[in-house]
Short mmCIF file of C-alpha atoms in Angstrom, two decimals:
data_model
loop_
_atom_site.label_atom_id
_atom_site.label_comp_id
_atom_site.label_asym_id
_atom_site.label_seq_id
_atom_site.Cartn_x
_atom_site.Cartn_y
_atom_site.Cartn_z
CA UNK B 10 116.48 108.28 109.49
CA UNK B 11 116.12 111.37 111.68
CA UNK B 12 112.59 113.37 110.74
CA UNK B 13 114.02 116.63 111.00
CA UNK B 14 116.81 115.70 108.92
CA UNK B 15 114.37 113.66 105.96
CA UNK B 16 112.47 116.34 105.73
CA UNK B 17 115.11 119.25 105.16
CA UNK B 18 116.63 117.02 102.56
CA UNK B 19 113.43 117.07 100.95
CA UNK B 20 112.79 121.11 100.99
CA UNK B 21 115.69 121.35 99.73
CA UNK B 22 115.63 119.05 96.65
CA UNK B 23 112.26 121.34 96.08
CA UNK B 24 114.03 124.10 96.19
CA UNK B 25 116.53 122.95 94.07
CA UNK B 26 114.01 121.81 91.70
CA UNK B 27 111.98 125.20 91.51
CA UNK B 28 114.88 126.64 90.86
CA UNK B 29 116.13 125.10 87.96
CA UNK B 30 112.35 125.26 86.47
CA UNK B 31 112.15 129.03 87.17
CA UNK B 32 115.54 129.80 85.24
CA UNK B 33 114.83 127.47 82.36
CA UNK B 34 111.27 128.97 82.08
CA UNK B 35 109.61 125.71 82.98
CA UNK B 36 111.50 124.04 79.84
CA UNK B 37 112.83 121.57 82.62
CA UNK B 38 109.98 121.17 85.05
CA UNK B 39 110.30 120.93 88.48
CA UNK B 40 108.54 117.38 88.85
CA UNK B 41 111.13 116.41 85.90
CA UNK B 42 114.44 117.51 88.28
CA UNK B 43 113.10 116.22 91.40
CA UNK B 44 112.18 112.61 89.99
CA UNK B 45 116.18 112.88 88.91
CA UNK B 46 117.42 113.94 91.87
CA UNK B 47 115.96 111.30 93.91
CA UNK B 48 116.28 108.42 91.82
CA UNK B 49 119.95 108.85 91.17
CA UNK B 50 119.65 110.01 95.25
CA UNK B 51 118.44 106.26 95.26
CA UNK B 52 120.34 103.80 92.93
CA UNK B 53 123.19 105.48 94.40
CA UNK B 54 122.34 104.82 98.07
CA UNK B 55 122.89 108.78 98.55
CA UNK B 56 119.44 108.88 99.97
CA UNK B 57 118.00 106.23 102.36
CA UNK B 58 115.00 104.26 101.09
CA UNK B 59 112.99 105.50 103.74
CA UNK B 60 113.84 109.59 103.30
CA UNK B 61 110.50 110.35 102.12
CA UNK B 62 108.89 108.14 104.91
CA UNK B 63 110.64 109.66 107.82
CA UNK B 64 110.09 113.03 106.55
CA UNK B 65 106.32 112.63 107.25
CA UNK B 66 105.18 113.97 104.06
CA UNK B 67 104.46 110.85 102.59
CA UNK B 68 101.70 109.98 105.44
CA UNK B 69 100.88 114.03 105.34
CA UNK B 70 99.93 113.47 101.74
CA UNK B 71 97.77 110.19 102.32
CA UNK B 72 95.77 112.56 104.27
CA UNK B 73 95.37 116.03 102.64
CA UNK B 74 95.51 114.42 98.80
CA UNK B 75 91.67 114.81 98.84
CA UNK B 76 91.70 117.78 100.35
CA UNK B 77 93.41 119.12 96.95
CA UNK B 78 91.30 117.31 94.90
CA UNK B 79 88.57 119.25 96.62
CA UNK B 80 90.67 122.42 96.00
CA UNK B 81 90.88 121.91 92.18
CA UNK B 82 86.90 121.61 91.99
CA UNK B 83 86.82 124.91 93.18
CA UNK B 84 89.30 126.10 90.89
CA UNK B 85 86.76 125.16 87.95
CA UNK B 86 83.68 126.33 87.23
CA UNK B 87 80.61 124.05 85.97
CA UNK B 88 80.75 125.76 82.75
CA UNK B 89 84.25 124.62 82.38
CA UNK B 90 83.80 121.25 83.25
CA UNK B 91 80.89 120.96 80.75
CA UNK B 92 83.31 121.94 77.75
CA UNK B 93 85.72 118.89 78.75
CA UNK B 94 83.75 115.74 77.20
CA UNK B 95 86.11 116.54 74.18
CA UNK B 96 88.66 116.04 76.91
CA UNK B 97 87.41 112.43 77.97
CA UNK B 98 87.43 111.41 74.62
CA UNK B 99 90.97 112.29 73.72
CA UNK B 100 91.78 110.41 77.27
CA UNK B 101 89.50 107.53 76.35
CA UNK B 102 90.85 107.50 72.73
CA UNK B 103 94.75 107.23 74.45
CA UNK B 104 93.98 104.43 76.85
CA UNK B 105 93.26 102.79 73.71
CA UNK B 106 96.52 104.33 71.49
CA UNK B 107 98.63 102.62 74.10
CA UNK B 108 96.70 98.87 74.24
CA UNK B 109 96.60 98.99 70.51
CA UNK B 110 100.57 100.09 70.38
CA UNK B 111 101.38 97.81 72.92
CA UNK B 112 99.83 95.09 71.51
CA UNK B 113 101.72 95.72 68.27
CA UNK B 114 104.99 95.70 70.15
CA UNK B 115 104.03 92.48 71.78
CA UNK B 116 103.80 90.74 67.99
CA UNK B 117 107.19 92.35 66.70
CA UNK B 118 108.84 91.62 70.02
CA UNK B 119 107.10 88.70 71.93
CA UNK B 120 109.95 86.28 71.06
CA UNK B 121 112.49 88.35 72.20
CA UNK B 122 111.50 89.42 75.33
CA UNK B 123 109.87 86.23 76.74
CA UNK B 124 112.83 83.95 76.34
CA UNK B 125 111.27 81.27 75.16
CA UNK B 126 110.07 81.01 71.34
CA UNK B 127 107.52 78.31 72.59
CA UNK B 128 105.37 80.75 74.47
CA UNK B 129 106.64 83.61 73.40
CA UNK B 130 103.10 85.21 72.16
CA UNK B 131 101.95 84.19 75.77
CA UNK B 132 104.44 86.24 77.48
CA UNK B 133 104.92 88.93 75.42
CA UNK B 134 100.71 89.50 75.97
CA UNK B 135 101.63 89.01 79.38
CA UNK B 136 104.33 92.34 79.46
CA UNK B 137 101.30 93.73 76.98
CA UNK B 138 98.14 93.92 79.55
CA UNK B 139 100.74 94.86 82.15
CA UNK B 140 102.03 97.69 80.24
CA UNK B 141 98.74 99.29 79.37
CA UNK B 142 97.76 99.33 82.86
CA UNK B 143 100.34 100.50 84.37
CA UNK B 144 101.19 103.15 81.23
CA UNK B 145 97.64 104.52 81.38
CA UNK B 146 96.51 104.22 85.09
CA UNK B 147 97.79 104.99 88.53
CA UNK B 148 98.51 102.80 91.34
CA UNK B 149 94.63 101.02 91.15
CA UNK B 150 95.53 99.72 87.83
CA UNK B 151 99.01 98.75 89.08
CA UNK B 152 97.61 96.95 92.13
CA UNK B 153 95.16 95.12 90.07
CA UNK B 154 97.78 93.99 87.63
CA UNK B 155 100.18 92.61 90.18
CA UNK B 156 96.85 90.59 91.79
CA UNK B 157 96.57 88.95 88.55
CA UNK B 158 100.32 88.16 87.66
CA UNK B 159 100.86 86.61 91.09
CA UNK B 160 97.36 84.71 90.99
CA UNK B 161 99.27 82.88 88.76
CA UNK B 162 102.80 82.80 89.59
CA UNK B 163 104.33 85.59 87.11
CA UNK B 164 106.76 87.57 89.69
CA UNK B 165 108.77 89.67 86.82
CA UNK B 166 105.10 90.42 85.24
CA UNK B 167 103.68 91.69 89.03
CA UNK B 168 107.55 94.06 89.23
CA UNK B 169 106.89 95.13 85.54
CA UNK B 170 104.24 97.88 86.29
CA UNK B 171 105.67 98.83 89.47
CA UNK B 172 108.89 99.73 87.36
CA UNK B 173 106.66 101.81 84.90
CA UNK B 174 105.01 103.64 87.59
CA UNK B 175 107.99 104.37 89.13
CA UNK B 176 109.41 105.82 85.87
CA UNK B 177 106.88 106.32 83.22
CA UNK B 178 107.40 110.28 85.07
CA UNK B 179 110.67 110.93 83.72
CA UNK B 180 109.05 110.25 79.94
CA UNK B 181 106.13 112.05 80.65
CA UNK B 182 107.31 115.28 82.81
CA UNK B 183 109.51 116.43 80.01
CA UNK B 184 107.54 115.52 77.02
CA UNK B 185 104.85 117.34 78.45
CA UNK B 186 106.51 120.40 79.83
CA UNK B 187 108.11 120.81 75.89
CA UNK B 188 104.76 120.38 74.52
CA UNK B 189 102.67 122.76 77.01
CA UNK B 190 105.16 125.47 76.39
CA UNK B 191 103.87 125.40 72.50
CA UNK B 192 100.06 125.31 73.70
CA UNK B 193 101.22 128.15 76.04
CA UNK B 194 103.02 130.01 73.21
CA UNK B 195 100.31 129.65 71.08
CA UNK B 196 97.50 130.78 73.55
CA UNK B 197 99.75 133.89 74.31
CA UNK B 198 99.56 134.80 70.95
CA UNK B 199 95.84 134.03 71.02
CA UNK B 200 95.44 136.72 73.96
CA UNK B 201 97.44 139.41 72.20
CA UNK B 202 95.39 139.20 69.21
CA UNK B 203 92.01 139.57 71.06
CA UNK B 204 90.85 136.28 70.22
CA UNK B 205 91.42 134.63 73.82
CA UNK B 206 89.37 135.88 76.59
CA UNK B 207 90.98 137.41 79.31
CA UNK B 208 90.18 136.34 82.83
CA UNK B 209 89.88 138.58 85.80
CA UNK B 210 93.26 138.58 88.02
CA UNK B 211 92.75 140.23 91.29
CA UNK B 212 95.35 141.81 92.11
CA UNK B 213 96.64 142.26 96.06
CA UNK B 214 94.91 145.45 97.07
CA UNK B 215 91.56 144.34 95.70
CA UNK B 216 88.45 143.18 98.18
CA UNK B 217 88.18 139.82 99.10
CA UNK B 218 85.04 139.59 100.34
CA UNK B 219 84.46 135.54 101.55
CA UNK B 220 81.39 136.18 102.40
CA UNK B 221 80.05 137.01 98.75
CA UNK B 222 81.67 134.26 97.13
CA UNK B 223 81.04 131.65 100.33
CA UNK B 224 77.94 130.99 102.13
CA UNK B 225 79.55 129.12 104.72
CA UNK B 226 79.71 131.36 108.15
CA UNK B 227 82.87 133.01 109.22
CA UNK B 228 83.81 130.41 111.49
CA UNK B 229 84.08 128.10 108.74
CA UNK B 230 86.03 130.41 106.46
CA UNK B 231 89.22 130.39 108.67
CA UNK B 232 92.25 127.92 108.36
CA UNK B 233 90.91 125.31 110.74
CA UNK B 234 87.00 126.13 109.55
CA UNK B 235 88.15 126.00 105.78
CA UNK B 236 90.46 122.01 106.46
CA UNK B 237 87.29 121.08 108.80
CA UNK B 238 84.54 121.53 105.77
CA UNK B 239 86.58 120.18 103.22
CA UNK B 240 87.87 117.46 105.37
CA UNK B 241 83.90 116.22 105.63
CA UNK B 242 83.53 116.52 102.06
CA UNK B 243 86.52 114.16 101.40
CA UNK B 244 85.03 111.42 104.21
CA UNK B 245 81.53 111.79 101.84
CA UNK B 246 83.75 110.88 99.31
CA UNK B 247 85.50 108.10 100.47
CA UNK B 248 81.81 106.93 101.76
CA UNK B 249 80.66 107.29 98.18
CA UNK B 250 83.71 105.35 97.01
CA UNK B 251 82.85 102.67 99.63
CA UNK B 252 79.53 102.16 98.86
CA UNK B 253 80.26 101.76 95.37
CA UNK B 254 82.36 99.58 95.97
CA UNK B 255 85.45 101.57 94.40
CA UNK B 256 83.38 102.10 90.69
CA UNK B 257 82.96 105.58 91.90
CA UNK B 258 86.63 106.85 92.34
CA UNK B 259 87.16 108.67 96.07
CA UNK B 260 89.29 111.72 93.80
CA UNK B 261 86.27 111.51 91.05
CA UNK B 262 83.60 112.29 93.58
CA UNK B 263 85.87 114.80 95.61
CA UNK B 264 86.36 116.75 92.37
CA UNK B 265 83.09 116.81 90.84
CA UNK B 266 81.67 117.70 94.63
CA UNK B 267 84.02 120.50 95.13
CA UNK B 268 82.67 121.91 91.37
CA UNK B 269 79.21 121.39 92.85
CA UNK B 270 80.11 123.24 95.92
CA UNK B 271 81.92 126.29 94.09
CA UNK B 272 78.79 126.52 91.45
CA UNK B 273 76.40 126.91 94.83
CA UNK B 274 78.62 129.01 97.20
CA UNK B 275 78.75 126.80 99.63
CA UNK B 276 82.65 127.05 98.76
CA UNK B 277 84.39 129.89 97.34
CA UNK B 278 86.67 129.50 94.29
CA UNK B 279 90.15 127.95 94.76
CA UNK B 280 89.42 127.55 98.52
CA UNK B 281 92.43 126.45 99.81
CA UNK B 282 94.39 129.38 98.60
CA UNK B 283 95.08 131.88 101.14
CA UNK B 284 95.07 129.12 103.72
CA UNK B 285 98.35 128.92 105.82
CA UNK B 286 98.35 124.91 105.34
CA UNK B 287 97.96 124.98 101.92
CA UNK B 288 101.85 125.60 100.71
CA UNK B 289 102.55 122.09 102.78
CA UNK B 290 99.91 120.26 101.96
CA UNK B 291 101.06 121.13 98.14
CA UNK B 292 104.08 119.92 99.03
CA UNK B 293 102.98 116.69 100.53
CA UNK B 294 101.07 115.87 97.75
CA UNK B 295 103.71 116.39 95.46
CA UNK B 296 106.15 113.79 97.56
CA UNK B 297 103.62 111.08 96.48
CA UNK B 298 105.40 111.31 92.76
CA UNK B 299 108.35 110.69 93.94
CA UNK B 300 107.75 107.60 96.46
CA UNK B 301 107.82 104.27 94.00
CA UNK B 302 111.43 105.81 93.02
CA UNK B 303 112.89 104.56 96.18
CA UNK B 304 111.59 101.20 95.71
CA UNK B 305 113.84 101.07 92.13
CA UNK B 306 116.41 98.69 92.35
CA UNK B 307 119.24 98.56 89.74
CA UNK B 308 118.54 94.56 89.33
CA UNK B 309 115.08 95.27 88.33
CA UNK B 310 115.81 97.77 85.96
CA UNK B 311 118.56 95.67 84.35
CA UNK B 312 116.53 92.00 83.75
CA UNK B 313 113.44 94.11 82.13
CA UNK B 314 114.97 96.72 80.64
CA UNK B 315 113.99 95.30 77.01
CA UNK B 316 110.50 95.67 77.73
CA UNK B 317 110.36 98.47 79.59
CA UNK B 318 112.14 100.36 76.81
CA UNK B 319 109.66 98.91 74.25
CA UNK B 320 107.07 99.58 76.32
CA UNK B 321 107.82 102.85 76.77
CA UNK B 322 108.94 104.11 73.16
CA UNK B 323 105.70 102.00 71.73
CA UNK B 324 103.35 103.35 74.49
CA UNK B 325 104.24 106.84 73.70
CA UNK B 326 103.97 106.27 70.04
CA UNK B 327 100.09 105.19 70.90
CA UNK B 328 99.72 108.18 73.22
CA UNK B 329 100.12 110.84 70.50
CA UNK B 330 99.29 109.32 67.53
CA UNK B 331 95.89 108.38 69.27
CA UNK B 332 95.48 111.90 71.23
CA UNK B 333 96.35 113.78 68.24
CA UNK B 334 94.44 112.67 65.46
CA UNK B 335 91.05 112.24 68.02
CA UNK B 336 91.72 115.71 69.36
CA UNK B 337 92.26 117.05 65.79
CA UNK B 338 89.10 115.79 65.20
CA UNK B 339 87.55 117.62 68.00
CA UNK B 340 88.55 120.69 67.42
CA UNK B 341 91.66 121.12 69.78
CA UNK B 342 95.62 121.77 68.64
CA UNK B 343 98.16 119.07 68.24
CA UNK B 344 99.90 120.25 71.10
CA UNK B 345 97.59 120.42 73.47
CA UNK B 346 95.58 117.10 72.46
CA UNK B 347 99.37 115.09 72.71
CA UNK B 348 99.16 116.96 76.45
CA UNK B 349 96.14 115.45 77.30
CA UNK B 350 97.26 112.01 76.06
CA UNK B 351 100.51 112.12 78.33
CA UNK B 352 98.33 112.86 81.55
CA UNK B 353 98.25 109.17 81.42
CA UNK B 354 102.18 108.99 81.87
CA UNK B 355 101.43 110.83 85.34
CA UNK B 356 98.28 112.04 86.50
CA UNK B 357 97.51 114.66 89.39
CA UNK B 358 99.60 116.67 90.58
CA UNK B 359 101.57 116.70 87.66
CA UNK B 360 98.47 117.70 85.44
CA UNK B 361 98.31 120.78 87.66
CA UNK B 362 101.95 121.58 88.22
CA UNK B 363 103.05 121.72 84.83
CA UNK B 364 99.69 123.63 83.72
CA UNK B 365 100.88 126.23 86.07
CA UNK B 366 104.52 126.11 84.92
CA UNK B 367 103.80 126.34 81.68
CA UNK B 368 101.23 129.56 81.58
CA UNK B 369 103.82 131.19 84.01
CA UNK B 370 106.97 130.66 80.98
CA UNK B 371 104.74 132.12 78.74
CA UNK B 372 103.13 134.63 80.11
CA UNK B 373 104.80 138.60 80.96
CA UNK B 374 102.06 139.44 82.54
CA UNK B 375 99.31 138.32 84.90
CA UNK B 376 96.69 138.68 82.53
CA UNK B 377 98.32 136.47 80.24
CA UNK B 378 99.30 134.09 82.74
CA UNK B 379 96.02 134.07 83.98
CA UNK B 380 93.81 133.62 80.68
CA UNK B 381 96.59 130.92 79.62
CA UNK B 382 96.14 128.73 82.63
CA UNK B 383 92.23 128.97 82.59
CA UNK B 384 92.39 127.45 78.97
CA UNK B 385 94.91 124.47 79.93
CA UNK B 386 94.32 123.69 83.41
CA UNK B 387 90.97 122.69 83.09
CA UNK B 388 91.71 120.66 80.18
CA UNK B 389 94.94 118.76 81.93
CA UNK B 390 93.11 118.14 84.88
CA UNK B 391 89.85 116.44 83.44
CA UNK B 392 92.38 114.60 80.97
CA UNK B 393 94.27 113.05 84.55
CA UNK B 394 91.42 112.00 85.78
CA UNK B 395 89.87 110.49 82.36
CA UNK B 396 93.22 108.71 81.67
CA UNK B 397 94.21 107.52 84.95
CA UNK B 398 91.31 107.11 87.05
CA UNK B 399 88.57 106.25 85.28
CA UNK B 400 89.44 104.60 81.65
CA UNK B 401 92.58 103.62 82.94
CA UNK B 402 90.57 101.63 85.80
CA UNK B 403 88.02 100.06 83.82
CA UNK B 404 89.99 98.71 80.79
CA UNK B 405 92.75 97.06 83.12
CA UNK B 406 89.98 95.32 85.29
CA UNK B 407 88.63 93.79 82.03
CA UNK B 408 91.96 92.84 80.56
CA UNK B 409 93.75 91.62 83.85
CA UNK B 410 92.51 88.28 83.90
CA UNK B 411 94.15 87.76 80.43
CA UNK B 412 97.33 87.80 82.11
CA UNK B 413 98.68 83.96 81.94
CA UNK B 414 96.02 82.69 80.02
CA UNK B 415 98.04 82.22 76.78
#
């Protein structure tokens, strides 16, 4: 497909997609209308499977996605990432909601959707461990499912969580963007009554003075200065991950080193913002959602659509029951512990996205947007990287090999 062409298509399904989020106040979130868009784009052959590759975001995004990571680091201070081991929990505690759920399903359902009442436990545990990874993890867990099912000759259980992955977004987009909007209500009301902090909102005619809140020199603090620093810090992350042989996560590292960097000025807050790449490289990153959708094929969906609808409906019934009552426990709402569970549906740059979407539908004023945001992003993003990356990762390596051994 032409490049120039691909990639209007795609600003313009964007802009579509803002759209609709701005004038329904975030109730229908962007990420929610653009995953439509292009899958129905795609079952219906409207859109070319390779739109999003010949638009070059796709390979712009396999660059600059660490770059963001990076980005969000700054965005939170080490005093806020301290507070988030409640967060880990809940995302530890919903790994496990949606095994345990799963499992379940796999007892009331295994005869049913293996075809054969012979083996039927077998290959419902089978659709079980392949659920839970791909349910709960990102495209490591997915990968590392598929090696197992086709180690041993299971093709529909190797499609399975590449179905989930490319779907599991339309459950979790609007589920989440419904729920945030009560956290974000709620906060709101918190703010009014004095009993949320505000944070401070600089407004456009106030300093910015990179120099106090960088130590890098000024040649580093302009566009090409700013992608050349964090560009290094991304390759010592994907050296880290390397040496560890992938147990320390490339995004993990570049996250936790761009909150070391922010706490010692080395990099000021939020320091992509104000950058003229930035906008793009958002936008690249975003594209990333969107690419297993073109790989969806009508066939698939069809000859597992019994399990992937029992997956889903059980898996989601794991996710909040599980996030809920541990994150009651811990001292955070309903609402916002069911959020964090459903960061598992999706993981970055949803976690951010909607966090942004929905302190902006709640909020009438900067301040309030402002002192909403700084209470849910920080939580959301921790939880995508606790659900997805990490927990997600582990637990699927230790179950995988289960796969075909009933």
């Amino acid at each position: 497909m032409n490049p120039v062409l691909a990639f209007v298509i795609v600003m313009l399904v964007w802009t579509v997609s803002d759209l609709v989020a701005q004038r329904t106040r975030s109730l229908l979130s962007s990420l929610f209308v653009a995953s439509i868009i292009f899958l129905v784009g795609f079952l219906t052959g409207l859109f070319p499977e390779d739109l999003l590759a010949s638009s070059s975001l796709l390979a712009l995004a396999g660059v600059v996605v660490g770059f963001v990571i990076v980005h969000l680091g700054t965005m939170i201070s080490l005093d806020d990432f301290k507070k988030q081991w409640k967060t880990l929990l809940v995302g530890i505690a919903t790994v496990i909601g949606i095994g345990l759920a799963l499992l379940l399903a796999g007892f009331l359902f295994g005869p049913r959707i293996s075809g054969s009442a012979a083996d039927g436990y077998a290959q419902a545990l089978d659709f079980v461990i392949a659920g839970t990874g791909a349910l709960s993890g990102g495209a490591i867990s997915v990968l590392i499912v598929q090696e197992a099912a086709l180690g041993v000759g299971l093709t529909s259980i190797a499609v399975f969580p590449v179905l989930i992955a490319a779907l599991q977004g339309l459950i979790g987009f609007p589920l989440t963007s419904v729920i945030l909007r009560r956290e974000a209500a709620r906060l709101k009301a918190e703010y009014r009554a004095g009993t949320l902090a505000p944070v401070e909102v600089p407004g456009d005619d106030a300093p910015h003075d990179d120099a106090q809140q960088s130590r890098l020199p000024a040649p580093l603090r302009t566009t090409a200065g700013t992608l050349f620093v964090v560009g290094v810090v991304v390759l010592v992350s994907l050296g880290i991950n390397n040496l560890t042989d992938g147990i320390l996560n490339t995004f993990v590292v570049a996250l936790i080193l761009g909150i070391g960097l922010r706490t010692t000025r080395v990099l000021k807050p939020s320091v992509l913002s104000g950058i003229d790449a930035f906008g793009l490289m958002m936008i690249a990153v975003m594209i990333l959602v969107f690419g297993p959708l073109a790989t969806v094929k009508p066939s698939d969906v069809t000859a597992l659509a019994g399990p992937l609808l029992i997956a889903f409906v059980f898996g989601v019934v794991g996710i909040a029951g599980f996030s809920a009552l541990v994150g009651k426990l811990l001292g955070y709402s309903v609402p916002m512990s069911v959020a964090i569970g459903l960061t598992s549906l999706y993981g970055f740059p949803g976690t951010m996205i909607l966090s942004q979407e929905a302190a902006k539908g709640a909020g009438e004023t900067p301040e309030e947007v402002a002192a909403i945001e700084h209470e849910i992003l920080p939580k959301m993003i921790v939880a995508g990287f606790s659900t997805v990356t990490i927990t997600s990762v582990v637990i699927t390596s230790i179950i995988a090999g289960r796969i075909g051994a009933g």
